[in-house]
């Protein structure tokens, strides 16, 4: 007879340590022809069965002891069950995998499958005991603490005992992390496709939060920081998605926690117990103060969740950067079209005036060359000179735009007395100031030397004083120069129309103007060029203004060469 033994806690059921000889033409055990495609676990079970059969043929009691040792040290969860699911053997690896001890399960129905999952498992058991050679079966079970568990089950029938029900030996391989990794890869692949499908920031953020729910969280939110410590939710999906911050909702971190994530640039994890949340920084060029927050009521977040969240945030950042680049390109195209329209108009106006003046003078000279008064001739020539100067100024500005945009704005620093340069610019602008009825007052120190590009600094002074004269409504303009050991400061103050607060932030942008083009000529390049030149010399320019009172433009330059 074949040796048999009763395992502790097994009751009256017996466990045969050996398999019967296989029918001719079949391998041992009978399921060994099933596809072995998953990490060789089917081969391991075949080896276990073959070893048990070989040892059983030998004399003595070494076979049962050998098999018992294999069961104890096996890294695979191994169980023996009756066909109705009653557990008869439960090795240490199974205890570690599921969380139930041998005393908890022996003699009871397997506790890790319920409802439809149990029916699927039971059918597999029946097929295995009937020798139908089923392939490896993947099941979704659960651990003792309720967390989900994905396993591959390899099963084989046990040889019939003298008494007792049919039994099936099973080996279970934990593939939870493998399946989780596959799910993460699918999510990231979908994220790359979906996030890249929109060219609007709001739509991209909505796609982002909807991707995360329920694939990796119960809820997901995107927060933007408007000011340090002040955050707002701009996109949300899932459970409690519309709850405000600090509302006592356990799924949502408070404003301080979100602000810390944004400030530190590092993930934050609240995983003491469910519900838990995970936050990662979300940044792209043009917007650094943002965070992506995931919340979950079931399983707490772990290191793999953090890695997934960071990668999802990285891909979202790339998509949002593409959105930014697209809008910048559209804005550049619009700016180019606007530039062409403005430049065409601004170039045409002086040309038309110039042509008209030339035509009038020519007609007068043709009728009576000696009868044209000298004063009229001088006025005509002065007008033509001003129009030619206006054209030259516009052309120079357009050339500067091209140089700055291409990064070819060259500076030639040299020792400069800024006080002397201010006086020189004031003298050159005297005719225009007199024509506008504007009195210019200079307050200059005895010494204001530095190392700057003289021609570019002349351009800055000319633009600022000309602007003060244009928008000053004939009121006095003050130019004040002051200095410290390290810096020189220039203030150009007018008492003109002033600038509304909502226009101040864009005043130094290209093609931006704070007044109507119908009332004041210009293309909106002068102050932008001023800022670019001053910053290229290591300084900065600011403006303060009150509507209806006037404006003050301040330039601060370092004395030393940059």
Coordinates of C-alpha atoms in Angstrom, one line a residue, residues 1-553:
X1 CA 0.0 0.0 0.0
X2 CA 1.0 3.6 -0.5
X3 CA 2.2 5.4 2.6
X4 CA -0.2 7.9 4.0
X5 CA -0.2 10.4 6.9
X6 CA -2.6 12.6 8.7
X7 CA -1.4 16.3 9.0
X8 CA -2.1 18.2 12.2
X9 CA -5.5 19.9 12.2
X10 CA -6.7 17.9 9.2
X11 CA -9.2 15.9 11.1
X12 CA -10.1 12.5 9.6
X13 CA -9.0 13.5 6.1
X14 CA -5.8 12.0 4.8
X15 CA -3.2 13.5 2.5
X16 CA -1.4 11.1 0.2
X17 CA 2.2 12.0 -0.2
X18 CA 2.6 10.3 -3.5
X19 CA 0.8 10.1 -6.8
X20 CA -0.2 6.8 -8.5
X21 CA 1.7 5.6 -11.5
X22 CA 0.6 7.6 -14.6
X23 CA -1.4 5.8 -17.3
X24 CA 0.7 4.9 -20.3
X25 CA 1.4 7.8 -22.5
X26 CA 0.7 10.5 -19.9
X27 CA 3.0 12.7 -17.9
X28 CA 2.9 13.1 -14.1
X29 CA 0.9 14.9 -12.8
X30 CA -2.0 14.9 -15.2
X31 CA -2.1 18.7 -15.6
X32 CA 1.5 19.0 -16.7
X33 CA 0.5 19.5 -20.3
X34 CA -1.2 22.8 -19.4
X35 CA 0.6 25.9 -20.9
X36 CA 3.5 26.9 -18.7
X37 CA 3.9 30.5 -19.6
X38 CA 4.1 32.3 -16.2
X39 CA 7.5 32.3 -14.5
X40 CA 7.9 28.5 -14.6
X41 CA 5.5 27.9 -11.7
X42 CA 3.8 25.0 -13.6
X43 CA 7.3 23.4 -13.9
X44 CA 7.7 23.8 -10.2
X45 CA 4.5 22.0 -9.5
X46 CA 5.5 19.2 -11.9
X47 CA 8.8 18.9 -10.0
X48 CA 6.9 18.7 -6.7
X49 CA 4.6 16.0 -8.0
X50 CA 7.4 14.0 -9.6
X51 CA 9.5 14.2 -6.4
X52 CA 6.5 13.0 -4.3
X53 CA 5.9 10.1 -6.7
X54 CA 9.6 9.1 -6.8
X55 CA 10.0 9.2 -3.0
X56 CA 6.8 7.2 -2.6
X57 CA 8.3 4.3 -4.6
X58 CA 11.2 4.0 -2.3
X59 CA 11.2 2.0 0.9
X60 CA 11.0 3.6 4.3
X61 CA 9.3 6.7 5.4
X62 CA 11.7 9.3 3.8
X63 CA 9.1 10.3 1.2
X64 CA 6.6 12.0 3.6
X65 CA 9.3 13.8 5.4
X66 CA 10.8 15.1 2.2
X67 CA 7.4 16.4 1.0
X68 CA 6.7 18.0 4.3
X69 CA 10.0 19.8 4.2
X70 CA 9.2 21.1 0.7
X71 CA 5.8 22.4 1.8
X72 CA 7.4 24.2 4.7
X73 CA 10.2 26.0 2.8
X74 CA 8.3 26.6 -0.4
X75 CA 8.0 30.3 -1.3
X76 CA 4.8 29.5 -3.1
X77 CA 1.4 29.3 -1.4
X78 CA 0.3 25.7 -1.4
X79 CA -3.1 24.4 -0.3
X80 CA -5.0 21.1 -0.4
X81 CA -8.7 21.2 -0.7
X82 CA -11.7 18.9 -0.9
X83 CA -13.8 19.4 -4.0
X84 CA -16.3 21.5 -1.9
X85 CA -13.5 23.9 -0.9
X86 CA -12.7 22.6 2.6
X87 CA -9.1 23.4 3.3
X88 CA -7.0 20.3 4.3
X89 CA -3.5 21.7 3.9
X90 CA -2.2 25.3 4.3
X91 CA 1.6 25.9 4.2
X92 CA 3.4 28.9 5.7
X93 CA 3.7 30.7 2.4
X94 CA -0.1 30.6 2.1
X95 CA -0.3 32.1 5.7
X96 CA 2.0 34.9 4.6
X97 CA 0.1 35.6 1.4
X98 CA -3.4 35.6 2.7
X99 CA -3.0 36.5 6.4
X100 CA -5.0 33.6 7.8
X101 CA -3.1 31.1 9.9
X102 CA -3.4 27.3 9.4
X103 CA -5.6 27.1 12.5
X104 CA -8.0 29.7 11.0
X105 CA -8.6 27.8 7.8
X106 CA -8.0 24.0 8.3
X107 CA -11.3 22.2 8.2
X108 CA -13.2 25.3 6.9
X109 CA -14.2 26.5 3.5
X110 CA -11.6 28.8 1.9
X111 CA -12.3 32.3 3.2
X112 CA -10.6 34.3 0.4
X113 CA -13.3 34.0 -2.3
X114 CA -16.9 35.0 -2.2
X115 CA -19.9 35.1 -4.5
X116 CA -19.1 34.9 -8.2
X117 CA -15.4 34.5 -7.5
X118 CA -16.1 31.5 -5.4
X119 CA -18.1 29.9 -8.1
X120 CA -15.3 30.4 -10.6
X121 CA -12.9 28.9 -8.2
X122 CA -15.1 25.9 -7.4
X123 CA -15.6 25.1 -11.1
X124 CA -11.9 25.1 -11.6
X125 CA -11.5 22.8 -8.6
X126 CA -14.0 20.3 -10.1
X127 CA -12.3 20.4 -13.5
X128 CA -8.9 19.7 -11.8
X129 CA -10.2 16.8 -9.8
X130 CA -11.7 15.3 -13.0
X131 CA -8.3 15.4 -14.7
X132 CA -9.5 17.9 -17.4
X133 CA -6.1 19.5 -17.5
X134 CA -7.3 23.2 -17.1
X135 CA -4.7 25.9 -17.9
X136 CA -3.5 28.3 -15.2
X137 CA -6.4 30.3 -13.8
X138 CA -6.1 33.9 -12.7
X139 CA -8.3 34.9 -9.9
X140 CA -9.1 38.1 -8.0
X141 CA -9.3 37.1 -4.3
X142 CA -8.8 39.1 -1.1
X143 CA -6.5 39.0 1.9
X144 CA -7.7 38.8 5.5
X145 CA -7.5 42.6 5.9
X146 CA -9.8 43.0 2.8
X147 CA -7.2 44.2 0.4
X148 CA -7.5 42.7 -3.1
X149 CA -5.2 40.0 -4.3
X150 CA -4.5 38.8 -7.8
X151 CA -3.2 35.2 -8.0
X152 CA -2.4 32.6 -10.6
X153 CA -3.7 29.2 -9.5
X154 CA -2.1 26.0 -10.7
X155 CA -4.1 23.0 -9.7
X156 CA -3.8 19.2 -10.0
X157 CA -6.0 16.3 -8.7
X158 CA -4.8 14.1 -5.9
X159 CA -5.0 10.4 -6.3
X160 CA -8.2 9.0 -4.7
X161 CA -7.9 7.8 -1.1
X162 CA -9.5 4.8 0.4
X163 CA -12.2 7.0 1.9
X164 CA -13.1 10.6 1.8
X165 CA -13.9 13.2 -1.0
X166 CA -11.9 14.0 -4.0
X167 CA -9.1 16.5 -3.4
X168 CA -7.1 19.0 -5.4
X169 CA -3.6 20.3 -4.7
X170 CA -3.1 24.0 -5.7
X171 CA -0.1 26.4 -5.9
X172 CA -0.9 30.1 -5.9
X173 CA 1.4 32.8 -7.3
X174 CA 0.9 36.3 -6.2
X175 CA 0.7 38.5 -9.4
X176 CA -0.9 41.5 -7.7
X177 CA 2.1 43.8 -8.3
X178 CA 2.6 42.5 -11.8
X179 CA -1.1 43.3 -12.7
X180 CA -0.8 46.6 -10.9
X181 CA 2.3 47.5 -12.9
X182 CA 0.5 46.6 -16.1
X183 CA -2.5 48.7 -15.1
X184 CA -0.1 51.6 -14.3
X185 CA 1.5 51.3 -17.8
X186 CA -1.9 51.2 -19.5
X187 CA -2.9 54.3 -17.5
X188 CA 0.2 56.2 -18.5
X189 CA -0.1 55.2 -22.1
X190 CA -3.7 56.4 -22.1
X191 CA -2.6 59.6 -20.3
X192 CA -0.1 60.4 -23.0
X193 CA -2.7 60.0 -25.7
X194 CA -5.6 61.8 -23.9
X195 CA -3.6 64.7 -22.4
X196 CA -2.1 65.5 -25.8
X197 CA -5.5 65.7 -27.5
X198 CA -6.4 69.1 -26.1
X199 CA -4.8 72.5 -26.7
X200 CA -6.6 74.3 -23.9
X201 CA -5.3 74.3 -20.3
X202 CA -8.7 73.9 -18.6
X203 CA -9.6 70.9 -20.9
X204 CA -6.2 69.3 -20.3
X205 CA -6.7 69.6 -16.5
X206 CA -10.1 68.0 -16.7
X207 CA -8.8 65.1 -18.7
X208 CA -6.1 64.7 -16.1
X209 CA -8.4 64.3 -13.1
X210 CA -10.8 62.0 -15.0
X211 CA -8.0 59.7 -16.0
X212 CA -7.0 59.2 -12.4
X213 CA -10.5 58.2 -11.2
X214 CA -11.2 55.4 -10.6
X215 CA -8.0 54.0 -12.1
X216 CA -5.7 55.0 -9.2
X217 CA -7.8 57.0 -6.7
X218 CA -11.4 57.7 -5.5
X219 CA -11.0 61.4 -6.2
X220 CA -8.5 63.7 -7.8
X221 CA -8.0 67.4 -7.8
X222 CA -5.7 70.0 -9.3
X223 CA -4.9 73.1 -7.2
X224 CA -3.4 76.4 -8.4
X225 CA -1.7 78.8 -6.0
X226 CA -2.6 82.4 -6.7
X227 CA -0.4 83.8 -3.8
X228 CA 1.7 82.1 -1.1
X229 CA -0.7 80.2 1.1
X230 CA -3.7 80.9 -1.1
X231 CA -4.8 77.9 -3.3
X232 CA -7.9 77.1 -5.3
X233 CA -9.2 73.9 -6.9
X234 CA -9.5 74.3 -10.7
X235 CA -10.3 70.7 -11.7
X236 CA -11.8 67.8 -9.8
X237 CA -13.4 64.4 -10.3
X238 CA -14.6 61.5 -8.1
X239 CA -15.8 61.2 -4.5
X240 CA -16.3 64.5 -2.6
X241 CA -14.8 66.3 -5.6
X242 CA -16.8 69.4 -5.0
X243 CA -16.1 69.7 -1.3
X244 CA -14.1 72.9 -0.4
X245 CA -10.8 72.8 1.4
X246 CA -10.9 72.9 5.2
X247 CA -14.5 71.5 5.2
X248 CA -13.7 68.6 7.4
X249 CA -13.7 66.2 4.4
X250 CA -11.2 63.4 5.2
X251 CA -10.3 62.9 1.6
X252 CA -9.1 66.5 1.1
X253 CA -5.8 68.0 2.5
X254 CA -6.1 71.5 3.9
X255 CA -4.7 74.6 2.2
X256 CA -1.6 74.6 4.3
X257 CA -0.8 71.0 3.2
X258 CA -1.3 71.8 -0.5
X259 CA 0.8 75.0 -0.1
X260 CA 3.6 73.0 1.4
X261 CA 3.6 70.6 -1.5
X262 CA 3.8 73.5 -3.9
X263 CA 6.5 75.3 -2.0
X264 CA 8.7 72.2 -1.4
X265 CA 8.3 70.7 -4.9
X266 CA 8.2 67.3 -3.2
X267 CA 5.3 64.7 -2.8
X268 CA 3.4 64.5 0.4
X269 CA 1.7 61.3 1.6
X270 CA -1.0 60.9 4.3
X271 CA -1.1 57.1 4.8
X272 CA -1.6 56.5 8.5
X273 CA -5.0 54.8 7.8
X274 CA -7.7 55.0 5.2
X275 CA -8.9 57.4 4.0
X276 CA -5.6 58.6 2.7
X277 CA -4.4 61.2 0.3
X278 CA -1.3 61.7 -1.9
X279 CA -0.1 65.1 -3.3
X280 CA 2.5 65.8 -5.9
X281 CA 3.7 69.1 -7.3
X282 CA 2.6 70.0 -10.8
X283 CA 4.7 72.6 -12.6
X284 CA 5.2 73.7 -16.2
X285 CA 6.8 76.8 -17.7
X286 CA 4.8 79.9 -16.9
X287 CA 3.0 78.2 -13.9
X288 CA 5.0 76.8 -11.0
X289 CA 2.4 77.0 -8.2
X290 CA 0.2 73.9 -8.8
X291 CA -0.4 70.5 -7.2
X292 CA -2.1 67.3 -8.1
X293 CA -3.9 65.6 -5.1
X294 CA -5.3 62.0 -5.1
X295 CA -7.6 60.6 -2.4
X296 CA -8.6 57.1 -1.5
X297 CA -11.0 55.5 1.0
X298 CA -9.7 51.9 0.7
X299 CA -6.1 50.8 0.4
X300 CA -3.6 53.4 1.5
X301 CA -1.1 54.8 -0.9
X302 CA 2.4 53.4 -1.1
X303 CA 5.7 54.1 -2.8
X304 CA 4.5 52.7 -6.2
X305 CA 1.5 55.0 -6.0
X306 CA 3.9 57.9 -5.4
X307 CA 6.0 56.9 -8.5
X308 CA 2.8 56.7 -10.6
X309 CA 1.6 60.0 -9.4
X310 CA 4.9 61.7 -10.2
X311 CA 5.0 60.2 -13.6
X312 CA 1.4 61.2 -14.3
X313 CA 2.2 64.8 -13.2
X314 CA 5.3 64.8 -15.4
X315 CA 3.3 63.8 -18.5
X316 CA 0.6 66.3 -17.6
X317 CA 3.3 69.0 -17.3
X318 CA 4.6 68.2 -20.7
X319 CA 1.1 68.4 -22.1
X320 CA 0.4 71.7 -20.4
X321 CA 3.7 73.0 -21.7
X322 CA 2.6 72.1 -25.2
X323 CA -0.6 74.0 -24.6
X324 CA 1.5 77.0 -23.5
X325 CA 3.7 76.8 -26.5
X326 CA 0.7 76.5 -28.8
X327 CA -0.9 79.6 -27.4
X328 CA 2.5 81.5 -27.4
X329 CA 2.8 80.6 -31.1
X330 CA -0.7 81.8 -31.8
X331 CA 0.0 85.0 -29.9
X332 CA 3.2 85.4 -31.9
X333 CA 1.3 85.0 -35.1
X334 CA -1.3 87.5 -34.0
X335 CA 1.5 89.9 -32.9
X336 CA 3.2 89.6 -36.2
X337 CA 0.0 90.3 -38.1
X338 CA -0.7 93.3 -35.8
X339 CA 2.9 94.5 -36.3
X340 CA 2.5 94.4 -40.1
X341 CA -0.8 96.2 -39.9
X342 CA 0.5 98.9 -37.5
X343 CA 3.8 99.3 -39.3
X344 CA 2.0 99.6 -42.6
X345 CA -0.2 102.3 -41.1
X346 CA 2.6 104.2 -39.3
X347 CA 4.8 104.1 -42.4
X348 CA 2.1 105.2 -44.7
X349 CA 1.0 108.2 -42.6
X350 CA 4.4 110.1 -42.8
X351 CA 4.9 109.1 -46.4
X352 CA 1.5 110.5 -47.3
X353 CA 2.2 113.8 -45.5
X354 CA 5.7 113.9 -47.1
X355 CA 4.3 113.3 -50.6
X356 CA 1.6 116.0 -50.1
X357 CA 4.2 118.5 -48.9
X358 CA 6.6 117.8 -51.8
X359 CA 3.7 118.1 -54.2
X360 CA 2.6 121.4 -52.8
X361 CA 6.1 122.9 -52.9
X362 CA 6.6 121.6 -56.4
X363 CA 3.3 123.1 -57.7
X364 CA 4.2 126.5 -56.1
X365 CA 7.7 126.5 -57.6
X366 CA 6.4 125.6 -61.0
X367 CA 3.9 128.4 -61.0
X368 CA 6.2 131.1 -59.8
X369 CA 9.7 130.1 -58.6
X370 CA 10.5 133.6 -57.3
X371 CA 7.2 134.1 -55.6
X372 CA 7.4 131.3 -53.0
X373 CA 8.1 132.9 -49.6
X374 CA 11.2 131.7 -47.8
X375 CA 9.2 131.1 -44.6
X376 CA 6.8 128.7 -46.5
X377 CA 9.8 126.9 -48.0
X378 CA 11.4 126.5 -44.5
X379 CA 8.1 125.2 -43.0
X380 CA 7.7 122.7 -45.8
X381 CA 11.3 121.4 -45.4
X382 CA 10.9 121.2 -41.6
X383 CA 7.7 119.2 -42.0
X384 CA 9.4 116.8 -44.4
X385 CA 12.3 116.5 -42.0
X386 CA 10.0 115.6 -39.1
X387 CA 8.2 113.0 -41.2
X388 CA 11.5 111.5 -42.4
X389 CA 12.7 111.4 -38.8
X390 CA 9.4 109.7 -37.7
X391 CA 9.9 107.0 -40.4
X392 CA 13.5 106.5 -39.4
X393 CA 12.5 106.1 -35.7
X394 CA 9.9 103.5 -36.6
X395 CA 12.3 101.6 -38.8
X396 CA 14.9 101.6 -36.0
X397 CA 12.3 100.2 -33.6
X398 CA 11.3 97.4 -36.0
X399 CA 15.0 96.6 -36.4
X400 CA 15.4 96.5 -32.6
X401 CA 12.5 94.1 -32.3
X402 CA 14.1 91.8 -34.8
X403 CA 17.5 91.9 -33.0
X404 CA 16.1 91.4 -29.6
X405 CA 13.8 88.5 -30.7
X406 CA 16.8 86.8 -32.3
X407 CA 19.0 87.4 -29.3
X408 CA 21.4 89.7 -31.3
X409 CA 21.1 92.9 -29.2
X410 CA 24.7 93.9 -29.0
X411 CA 26.0 96.2 -26.3
X412 CA 29.2 98.2 -26.4
X413 CA 29.9 99.3 -22.8
X414 CA 32.1 102.3 -22.2
X415 CA 32.6 104.9 -19.4
X416 CA 29.6 107.2 -19.5
X417 CA 28.6 110.4 -17.6
X418 CA 24.9 109.9 -17.3
X419 CA 24.3 113.5 -16.2
X420 CA 26.0 114.8 -19.3
X421 CA 24.0 112.4 -21.5
X422 CA 20.7 113.6 -20.0
X423 CA 21.6 117.2 -20.8
X424 CA 22.5 116.2 -24.3
X425 CA 19.2 114.5 -24.9
X426 CA 17.3 117.4 -23.4
X427 CA 19.0 119.9 -25.7
X428 CA 18.2 117.7 -28.7
X429 CA 14.5 117.5 -27.8
X430 CA 14.2 121.3 -27.1
X431 CA 12.4 122.0 -30.4
X432 CA 9.8 119.3 -29.8
X433 CA 9.4 120.3 -26.2
X434 CA 8.8 123.9 -27.3
X435 CA 6.3 122.8 -29.9
X436 CA 4.3 120.8 -27.3
X437 CA 4.5 123.6 -24.8
X438 CA 6.2 121.4 -22.3
X439 CA 8.8 122.7 -19.8
X440 CA 11.6 120.2 -18.9
X441 CA 13.2 120.4 -15.5
X442 CA 16.5 118.6 -14.8
X443 CA 17.8 117.7 -11.4
X444 CA 21.3 116.2 -11.8
X445 CA 24.1 115.3 -9.3
X446 CA 27.7 116.4 -9.7
X447 CA 28.7 112.8 -10.5
X448 CA 26.8 109.9 -12.1
X449 CA 29.4 107.9 -14.0
X450 CA 29.0 104.2 -14.9
X451 CA 30.0 101.7 -17.5
X452 CA 27.2 101.4 -20.1
X453 CA 26.3 101.4 -23.8
X454 CA 26.1 105.1 -24.6
X455 CA 24.0 104.8 -27.7
X456 CA 21.5 102.4 -26.1
X457 CA 21.2 104.6 -23.0
X458 CA 20.6 107.6 -25.2
X459 CA 17.7 105.6 -26.8
X460 CA 16.3 104.8 -23.3
X461 CA 16.4 108.5 -22.3
X462 CA 14.9 109.7 -25.6
X463 CA 12.0 107.2 -25.4
X464 CA 11.1 108.0 -21.7
X465 CA 11.3 111.8 -22.2
X466 CA 9.4 111.7 -25.5
X467 CA 6.6 109.6 -23.8
X468 CA 6.4 112.0 -20.9
X469 CA 6.1 114.9 -23.4
X470 CA 3.5 113.0 -25.5
X471 CA 1.2 112.0 -22.6
X472 CA 1.9 115.0 -20.3
X473 CA -0.8 117.3 -21.8
X474 CA 1.7 120.2 -21.9
X475 CA 2.5 120.0 -18.2
X476 CA 6.0 120.1 -16.9
X477 CA 8.3 117.0 -17.1
X478 CA 10.9 116.4 -14.4
X479 CA 14.0 114.3 -14.9
X480 CA 15.8 113.5 -11.7
X481 CA 19.1 111.7 -11.4
X482 CA 20.5 110.3 -8.2
X483 CA 23.3 107.8 -7.3
X484 CA 24.8 105.6 -4.7
X485 CA 28.1 103.9 -4.6
X486 CA 26.8 100.9 -6.6
X487 CA 23.9 102.2 -8.6
X488 CA 22.5 105.2 -10.5
X489 CA 18.8 105.9 -10.5
X490 CA 16.9 107.9 -13.1
X491 CA 13.3 109.1 -12.6
X492 CA 11.2 110.6 -15.4
X493 CA 8.0 112.2 -14.0
X494 CA 5.1 113.8 -15.9
X495 CA 1.8 115.3 -14.7
X496 CA -0.2 113.9 -17.6
X497 CA -3.1 111.5 -18.2
X498 CA -1.7 108.7 -16.0
X499 CA -2.2 105.0 -16.4
X500 CA -5.0 102.8 -15.1
X501 CA -3.9 100.1 -12.6
X502 CA -5.1 97.3 -14.7
X503 CA -2.8 98.3 -17.6
X504 CA 0.4 98.7 -15.6
X505 CA 1.4 95.0 -15.6
X506 CA 1.5 94.9 -19.5
X507 CA 2.9 98.3 -20.2
X508 CA 6.4 97.0 -20.9
X509 CA 5.2 94.2 -23.2
X510 CA 5.6 94.2 -26.9
X511 CA 2.8 96.0 -28.9
X512 CA 1.0 96.8 -25.7
X513 CA -0.4 100.3 -25.1
X514 CA -2.5 101.8 -22.3
X515 CA -4.2 104.4 -24.5
X516 CA -6.2 104.3 -27.7
X517 CA -4.3 104.3 -31.0
X518 CA -6.8 106.8 -32.4
X519 CA -5.8 109.5 -29.9
X520 CA -2.1 108.8 -29.7
X521 CA 0.2 107.5 -32.4
X522 CA 2.7 104.7 -31.9
X523 CA 3.2 101.0 -32.2
X524 CA 3.7 100.0 -28.6
X525 CA 7.4 99.1 -28.9
X526 CA 9.2 102.0 -27.1
X527 CA 8.8 100.9 -23.5
X528 CA 9.4 97.3 -24.4
X529 CA 12.7 98.3 -26.0
X530 CA 13.5 100.4 -22.9
X531 CA 13.0 97.3 -20.7
X532 CA 15.0 95.0 -22.9
X533 CA 17.9 97.4 -23.1
X534 CA 18.0 98.3 -19.4
X535 CA 17.8 94.6 -18.4
X536 CA 20.6 93.8 -20.9
X537 CA 22.8 96.3 -19.0
X538 CA 21.9 94.6 -15.7
X539 CA 19.4 97.1 -14.5
X540 CA 15.6 97.2 -14.2
X541 CA 12.8 99.7 -15.0
X542 CA 9.5 100.2 -13.1
X543 CA 6.5 102.5 -13.3
X544 CA 4.2 104.1 -10.8
X545 CA 1.1 106.0 -11.9
X546 CA -2.2 107.4 -10.9
X547 CA -4.9 107.9 -13.5
X548 CA -5.4 111.6 -14.2
X549 CA -2.4 112.6 -12.1
X550 CA 0.6 111.4 -13.9
X551 CA 3.3 108.7 -14.2
X552 CA 6.9 108.2 -13.0
X553 CA 9.2 105.8 -14.8

